[in-house]
Amino acid sequence: MTGTVLVVGASIGGVRTAQALRSEGFDGRIVLVGAEPHAPYDKPPLSKQFLSGAWELEKVLLLTAEQAAADGIELRLGSPATRLDVAGSRLLLADGEALDYDKLVVATGASARPSPWRPESGVHVVRTLDDSRHLADALRQDGPVVVVGGGFIGAEVAATARGLGHDVTVVDPMPTPIGRVVGPEIGSIFAELHHRHDVATRFGLGVEGVEGVAGNLRVRLTDGSTLNAATVVVGIGAVPNDGWLADSGLAVENGVLCDEYSRAVDAPDVFAVGDVARWFHPGYREHVRVEHWTNAVEQAVIAAHNIAHPDDLRPHSPVEYVWSDQYDWKAQIVGRPVLGVRHEIIGTLEGERPRGAVLYQDDADRLCGAVTVNWPRALVQCRRLVTGHAGYDEALDRIRALVSAGPAMAAVPATSADG
């Protein structure tokens, strides 16, 4: 196939789409548009290795100018898209440039949900390279850190800040961290993980206000207490970057509404991938939006195939997978644990060297999800079992059989994704 494909968004979904187009044999023009002036970079390390200083910028880059040139990918960086003219097949950029296209892929991702508290300085979010750099500068100064939000980003920032020697407190209105994902009982184990590393937690409480300036902040909680902080980090979710499409005529409802092939509804020349896409999942029979790195990569490959091979369309029907590095844990979650009506722990999630898995049973007696900790072999097996709609008893037997294999089996990598 020839013609011009515009990929709008230079994060993982956009970069992988552009690269996959070439792998799928597309020999036309590919233009990758990015709002930021930086070379495309990966985001998971921004709350971990890059934030701590363990990794330099070069290690988080997804695509250099030289690599883009070698693949025949044109880069338009530093000027965000401002308007999409679907009828005219034209994209307008903030610098006034207009780009025509035959196919267009929306891969603009999501932004950190803005902090409702805006003192003079000292309150941070972590979503972009510049966010991470600014927070890293703040963490080079002494003083306690308060993290608002006990989800994955909040937990990873807390672990990084603690590793840099700060006193850290995590605040979240939920009674346990990531309880919405793994349930309250397993969520309490994640709370204990913070405590084992001397991180204080104030779960079940909200934040009423943040006052002061960087280095001297006061965080007021809903029980009337106050926490002192030099730095506050807010991690309270993300929102899709779809505002620029408001007058495009595309169906935009918590992301770009797409069919199972990742094509925008009523606009077959427009596709969407990653955090900004809300597509019809054939397995779940509903529209979903998934903010996972792995989903963005997999959906990019599907969209690229469907653009390059319009007579051989493939649906995007993934099993969710996400991982999080917290302290000495690599926690990996597959499927939908939230649908579980019961669960069982195999191995252990306690002690100095935890290695275990939590398997969740749905109301049809199937394995609907799993959480593994420091056990890649079990994660590989669980992904296969969830994908294959395995019965719960079968899944328990398979994972129990891995226990006797011992820690050496855990050296088998679970996935090419690494945060």
XYZ file of C-alpha atoms in Angstrom:
419
model
C 0.000 0.000 0.000
C 1.178 3.523 -0.779
C -0.039 6.960 0.251
C 0.566 8.978 3.411
C -0.083 7.858 6.967
C 0.054 10.477 9.702
C 0.651 9.155 13.218
C -0.319 11.799 15.768
C 1.441 11.191 19.061
C 5.064 10.216 19.626
C 4.801 8.022 22.714
C 4.959 4.225 22.685
C 1.712 3.711 20.743
C 2.641 6.168 18.010
C 6.232 5.011 17.618
C 5.272 1.347 17.505
C 2.557 2.091 14.926
C 5.034 3.835 12.646
C 7.572 1.029 12.996
C 4.954 -1.691 12.545
C 3.732 -0.073 9.321
C 7.156 -0.693 7.838
C 7.250 -4.241 9.215
C 3.853 -4.866 7.615
C 5.197 -3.816 4.230
C 3.737 -0.319 3.964
C 5.990 1.572 1.547
C 4.314 4.959 1.501
C 5.049 8.110 3.454
C 4.917 7.960 7.272
C 4.900 11.153 9.344
C 5.132 10.961 13.146
C 3.797 14.094 14.852
C 4.789 14.809 18.466
C 3.709 17.676 20.700
C 6.940 17.726 22.701
C 10.286 18.853 21.269
C 12.080 15.821 22.742
C 12.868 12.701 20.766
C 10.186 10.039 21.469
C 10.724 8.424 24.862
C 9.284 5.650 27.006
C 7.192 6.619 30.033
C 7.342 3.762 32.592
C 10.911 4.653 33.690
C 9.860 8.240 34.470
C 8.577 7.212 37.914
C 11.412 4.773 38.541
C 14.862 4.446 36.934
C 14.951 7.840 35.191
C 13.505 9.619 38.228
C 16.091 8.073 40.538
C 18.984 8.909 38.220
C 19.845 5.261 37.590
C 19.131 5.680 33.849
C 20.290 8.431 31.545
C 18.046 9.926 28.880
C 19.514 7.732 26.134
C 18.193 4.626 27.852
C 14.556 5.781 27.747
C 14.508 6.958 24.123
C 12.184 5.048 21.800
C 13.316 6.462 18.477
C 16.311 8.601 17.546
C 16.457 10.828 14.493
C 18.916 8.394 12.906
C 16.629 5.407 13.518
C 13.643 7.304 12.145
C 15.564 8.220 8.996
C 16.655 4.622 8.508
C 13.014 3.495 8.639
C 11.791 6.306 6.425
C 9.776 7.918 9.213
C 9.493 11.708 9.054
C 9.482 13.422 12.446
C 7.416 16.542 13.174
C 8.226 17.289 16.797
C 7.496 20.252 19.042
C 4.235 21.362 17.444
C 1.058 19.671 18.704
C -1.916 18.852 16.525
C -4.693 21.400 17.012
C -7.441 20.318 14.629
C -8.441 17.367 12.479
C -10.401 17.985 9.298
C -11.832 14.540 8.600
C -13.777 15.546 5.481
C -10.706 17.183 3.974
C -8.245 14.535 5.247
C -6.050 17.244 6.718
C -4.295 17.745 10.056
C -3.500 21.216 11.377
C -0.538 21.850 13.703
C 0.007 24.600 16.241
C 2.754 26.178 14.130
C 0.317 26.654 11.249
C 1.480 23.726 9.133
C -1.194 21.613 7.457
C -0.556 17.959 6.609
C -2.673 15.922 4.200
C -3.166 12.209 4.743
C -4.689 9.048 3.333
C -4.819 7.355 6.750
C -4.349 8.897 10.182
C -3.647 7.271 13.546
C -4.541 9.092 16.753
C -1.971 8.081 19.383
C -1.987 11.152 21.624
C -2.162 9.105 24.823
C -3.297 10.523 28.142
C -2.248 13.267 30.532
C -1.946 13.152 34.300
C -5.198 14.223 35.901
C -4.412 17.798 36.997
C -3.760 18.442 40.654
C -6.648 20.376 42.237
C -4.139 21.986 44.593
C -1.943 24.727 43.160
C 0.267 26.375 45.753
C 3.090 28.574 44.549
C 5.359 25.580 43.897
C 6.299 22.166 45.165
C 3.369 20.089 43.849
C 4.246 17.673 41.041
C 2.669 15.165 38.679
C 4.611 12.543 36.718
C 3.603 11.942 33.123
C 6.155 13.616 30.852
C 9.918 13.785 30.622
C 9.880 17.345 31.922
C 7.607 16.305 34.827
C 10.132 13.666 35.841
C 13.060 16.047 35.527
C 11.371 18.685 37.688
C 10.505 16.117 40.343
C 14.027 14.706 40.251
C 15.358 18.197 40.940
C 12.999 18.495 43.920
C 14.040 15.100 45.283
C 17.668 16.214 45.335
C 16.658 18.522 48.195
C 16.139 17.287 51.736
C 12.727 16.984 53.334
C 9.704 14.696 53.572
C 7.629 13.685 50.564
C 3.858 13.237 50.508
C 2.419 11.173 47.653
C -1.297 11.702 46.983
C -2.645 8.556 45.319
C -1.806 4.942 46.100
C -2.065 3.536 42.572
C 0.802 2.317 40.428
C 2.370 5.720 39.739
C 2.039 6.826 43.357
C 3.518 3.588 44.680
C 6.436 3.705 42.249
C 7.229 7.331 43.087
C 6.992 6.513 46.802
C 9.421 3.617 46.373
C 11.830 5.796 44.367
C 11.704 8.675 46.863
C 12.242 6.271 49.764
C 15.202 4.762 47.934
C 16.677 8.265 47.701
C 16.483 8.595 51.487
C 13.316 10.646 51.968
C 10.668 10.140 54.598
C 7.569 9.314 52.576
C 3.831 9.232 53.313
C 1.247 7.894 50.861
C -2.320 9.228 51.134
C -5.333 7.702 49.399
C -9.084 7.786 50.096
C -9.353 4.064 49.330
C -8.865 1.730 52.318
C -6.118 -0.183 50.449
C -3.871 0.667 47.477
C -5.028 -0.616 44.056
C -8.000 -2.226 45.795
C -10.173 -1.454 42.779
C -7.881 -3.673 40.681
C -6.961 -6.562 42.984
C -9.554 -6.419 45.758
C -9.185 -5.187 49.361
C -7.521 -8.304 50.810
C -4.680 -8.349 48.294
C -4.595 -4.552 48.368
C -3.784 -4.760 52.081
C -0.700 -6.810 51.198
C 0.459 -3.962 48.965
C -0.089 -1.618 51.919
C 2.167 -3.814 54.053
C 4.807 -3.597 51.339
C 4.990 0.152 51.985
C 5.237 -0.410 55.730
C 8.066 -2.946 55.384
C 10.083 -0.217 53.697
C 9.284 2.390 56.358
C 6.853 4.331 54.204
C 3.919 5.722 56.183
C 0.402 5.380 54.797
C -2.827 7.285 55.430
C -5.379 5.176 53.593
C -9.073 5.921 53.871
C -8.396 9.664 53.974
C -8.636 12.377 51.354
C -6.701 15.603 50.900
C -8.592 18.833 51.550
C -5.801 21.216 50.640
C -2.120 21.840 50.054
C -0.647 25.146 51.165
C 2.753 26.783 51.301
C 5.731 26.761 48.948
C 8.273 24.164 47.855
C 10.253 22.995 50.839
C 7.566 24.109 53.279
C 4.204 22.603 52.357
C 1.265 21.613 54.544
C -1.104 18.889 53.394
C -4.506 19.017 55.134
C -6.363 15.707 55.359
C -10.073 15.044 55.735
C -9.682 13.905 59.366
C -8.340 17.332 60.308
C -4.700 16.257 60.556
C -1.835 17.930 58.698
C 1.268 16.498 57.054
C 4.393 18.585 56.524
C 6.201 18.105 53.225
C 9.031 19.542 51.214
C 7.563 17.987 48.051
C 4.095 16.724 47.141
C 3.467 14.338 44.250
C -0.073 13.901 42.960
C -0.953 10.670 41.150
C -4.746 10.544 40.875
C -5.223 9.027 37.448
C -5.086 10.142 33.845
C -7.391 11.632 31.213
C -7.227 10.900 27.472
C -5.718 13.591 25.268
C -8.764 13.940 23.025
C -9.707 17.599 23.556
C -8.076 18.670 20.291
C -10.627 16.495 18.453
C -13.666 18.310 19.874
C -14.701 19.858 16.531
C -13.470 17.036 14.300
C -16.790 15.243 14.036
C -15.275 12.051 15.445
C -17.201 10.255 18.175
C -15.231 11.100 21.310
C -16.485 9.654 24.587
C -13.693 9.148 27.127
C -11.363 8.571 24.205
C -11.829 8.097 20.477
C -14.665 5.631 19.912
C -13.476 2.822 17.638
C -14.634 -0.502 16.236
C -12.872 -3.798 16.945
C -10.329 -3.029 14.212
C -9.251 0.217 15.936
C -10.945 2.332 13.263
C -12.769 5.437 14.439
C -16.532 5.050 14.281
C -17.883 6.563 11.029
C -14.372 7.557 9.910
C -12.695 4.481 8.365
C -9.544 6.394 7.397
C -8.865 7.326 11.038
C -7.532 4.853 13.599
C -6.737 5.225 17.296
C -4.354 3.292 19.531
C -3.232 3.290 23.151
C -4.568 5.331 26.052
C -6.644 7.618 23.819
C -8.556 4.782 22.114
C -11.861 3.372 23.366
C -12.535 0.433 21.126
C -15.044 -2.399 20.924
C -13.477 -5.457 22.570
C -14.859 -8.579 20.834
C -14.237 -10.753 23.886
C -15.944 -8.443 26.378
C -18.632 -7.251 23.932
C -18.236 -3.688 25.121
C -16.127 -0.595 24.478
C -13.048 -0.342 26.695
C -10.183 2.085 27.188
C -7.025 0.575 28.635
C -4.138 2.635 30.025
C -1.479 -0.066 29.814
C 1.886 0.051 28.032
C 1.423 -3.448 26.643
C -1.988 -2.635 25.218
C -0.570 0.366 23.358
C 2.144 -1.803 21.791
C -0.240 -4.592 20.794
C -2.901 -2.244 19.453
C -0.276 -0.380 17.417
C 0.654 -3.609 15.642
C -3.008 -4.402 14.929
C -3.726 -0.918 13.582
C -0.626 -0.983 11.383
C -1.620 -4.362 9.951
C -5.150 -3.167 9.220
C -3.850 -0.065 7.451
C -1.328 -2.016 5.375
C -3.700 -4.923 4.674
C -7.276 -3.563 4.468
C -8.510 -6.847 2.962
C -7.302 -8.842 5.973
C -8.610 -6.920 8.983
C -7.704 -8.225 12.434
C -9.637 -7.366 15.611
C -7.911 -6.134 18.755
C -9.002 -8.528 21.517
C -6.252 -8.518 24.150
C -6.049 -9.896 27.653
C -4.972 -6.991 29.865
C -1.448 -7.054 31.254
C 0.309 -4.465 33.402
C 3.370 -4.519 35.634
C 4.693 -2.312 38.405
C 8.127 -2.173 40.062
C 7.747 -1.249 43.732
C 10.688 -1.580 46.136
C 11.891 -5.191 45.698
C 8.648 -6.354 44.061
C 7.851 -6.788 40.402
C 4.081 -7.099 40.522
C 2.429 -8.262 37.300
C -1.311 -8.320 36.711
C -3.064 -10.181 33.917
C -6.734 -10.269 32.994
C -9.469 -8.749 35.148
C -9.019 -9.650 38.819
C -11.833 -7.234 39.662
C -14.306 -9.761 38.217
C -13.204 -12.425 40.680
C -15.700 -13.871 43.139
C -12.946 -15.690 45.041
C -9.176 -15.939 44.963
C -6.368 -18.141 46.222
C -2.722 -17.360 46.960
C -0.100 -19.837 45.748
C 3.412 -19.387 47.090
C 3.956 -16.422 49.381
C 3.621 -12.654 49.213
C 5.338 -12.134 52.551
C 8.876 -12.135 53.917
C 12.181 -10.937 52.526
C 12.010 -12.975 49.298
C 8.345 -13.200 48.279
C 7.409 -15.282 45.260
C 3.733 -15.914 44.772
C 0.625 -15.664 42.666
C -2.998 -14.787 43.352
C -5.518 -16.507 41.074
C -9.051 -15.101 40.684
C -12.141 -17.140 39.806
C -15.112 -15.579 38.018
C -18.756 -16.588 38.355
C -18.366 -19.024 35.449
C -15.650 -20.973 37.338
C -12.907 -19.739 35.015
C -9.627 -18.001 35.693
C -10.435 -14.334 35.057
C -7.234 -12.748 36.339
C -4.027 -13.169 38.285
C -1.448 -11.181 40.199
C 2.110 -12.472 40.402
C 4.999 -11.158 42.485
C 8.617 -11.928 41.531
C 7.490 -15.066 39.693
C 7.852 -14.675 35.913
C 7.242 -18.362 35.197
C 3.846 -18.196 36.874
C 3.026 -14.998 35.009
C 3.701 -16.655 31.645
C 1.462 -19.559 32.565
C -1.303 -17.298 33.894
C -1.345 -15.211 30.715
C -1.809 -18.380 28.664
C -4.505 -19.693 30.973
C -6.506 -16.457 31.038
C -6.204 -16.118 27.262
C -7.419 -19.702 26.842
C -10.397 -19.225 29.204
C -9.083 -22.007 31.420
C -11.145 -23.423 34.222
C -10.204 -22.247 37.691
C -9.319 -25.687 39.053
C -7.086 -26.387 36.071
C -5.321 -23.063 36.612
C -4.738 -23.810 40.289
C -3.218 -27.181 39.427
C -0.925 -25.658 36.784
C 0.426 -22.945 39.067
C 0.764 -25.249 42.078
C 2.899 -27.517 39.913
C 5.347 -24.636 39.426
C 6.008 -24.308 43.161
C 8.155 -27.421 43.223
C 10.198 -26.092 40.314
C 11.893 -23.701 42.737
C 13.269 -20.180 42.319
C 15.447 -21.145 39.360
C 12.348 -21.288 37.180
C 11.635 -17.654 38.027
C 14.622 -16.629 35.902
C 12.582 -17.268 32.748
C 11.537 -13.804 31.478
C 7.801 -13.205 31.589
C 7.591 -10.692 28.809
C 9.634 -8.411 26.639
C 7.969 -5.459 28.340
C 10.145 -4.025 31.058
C 9.404 -0.929 33.013
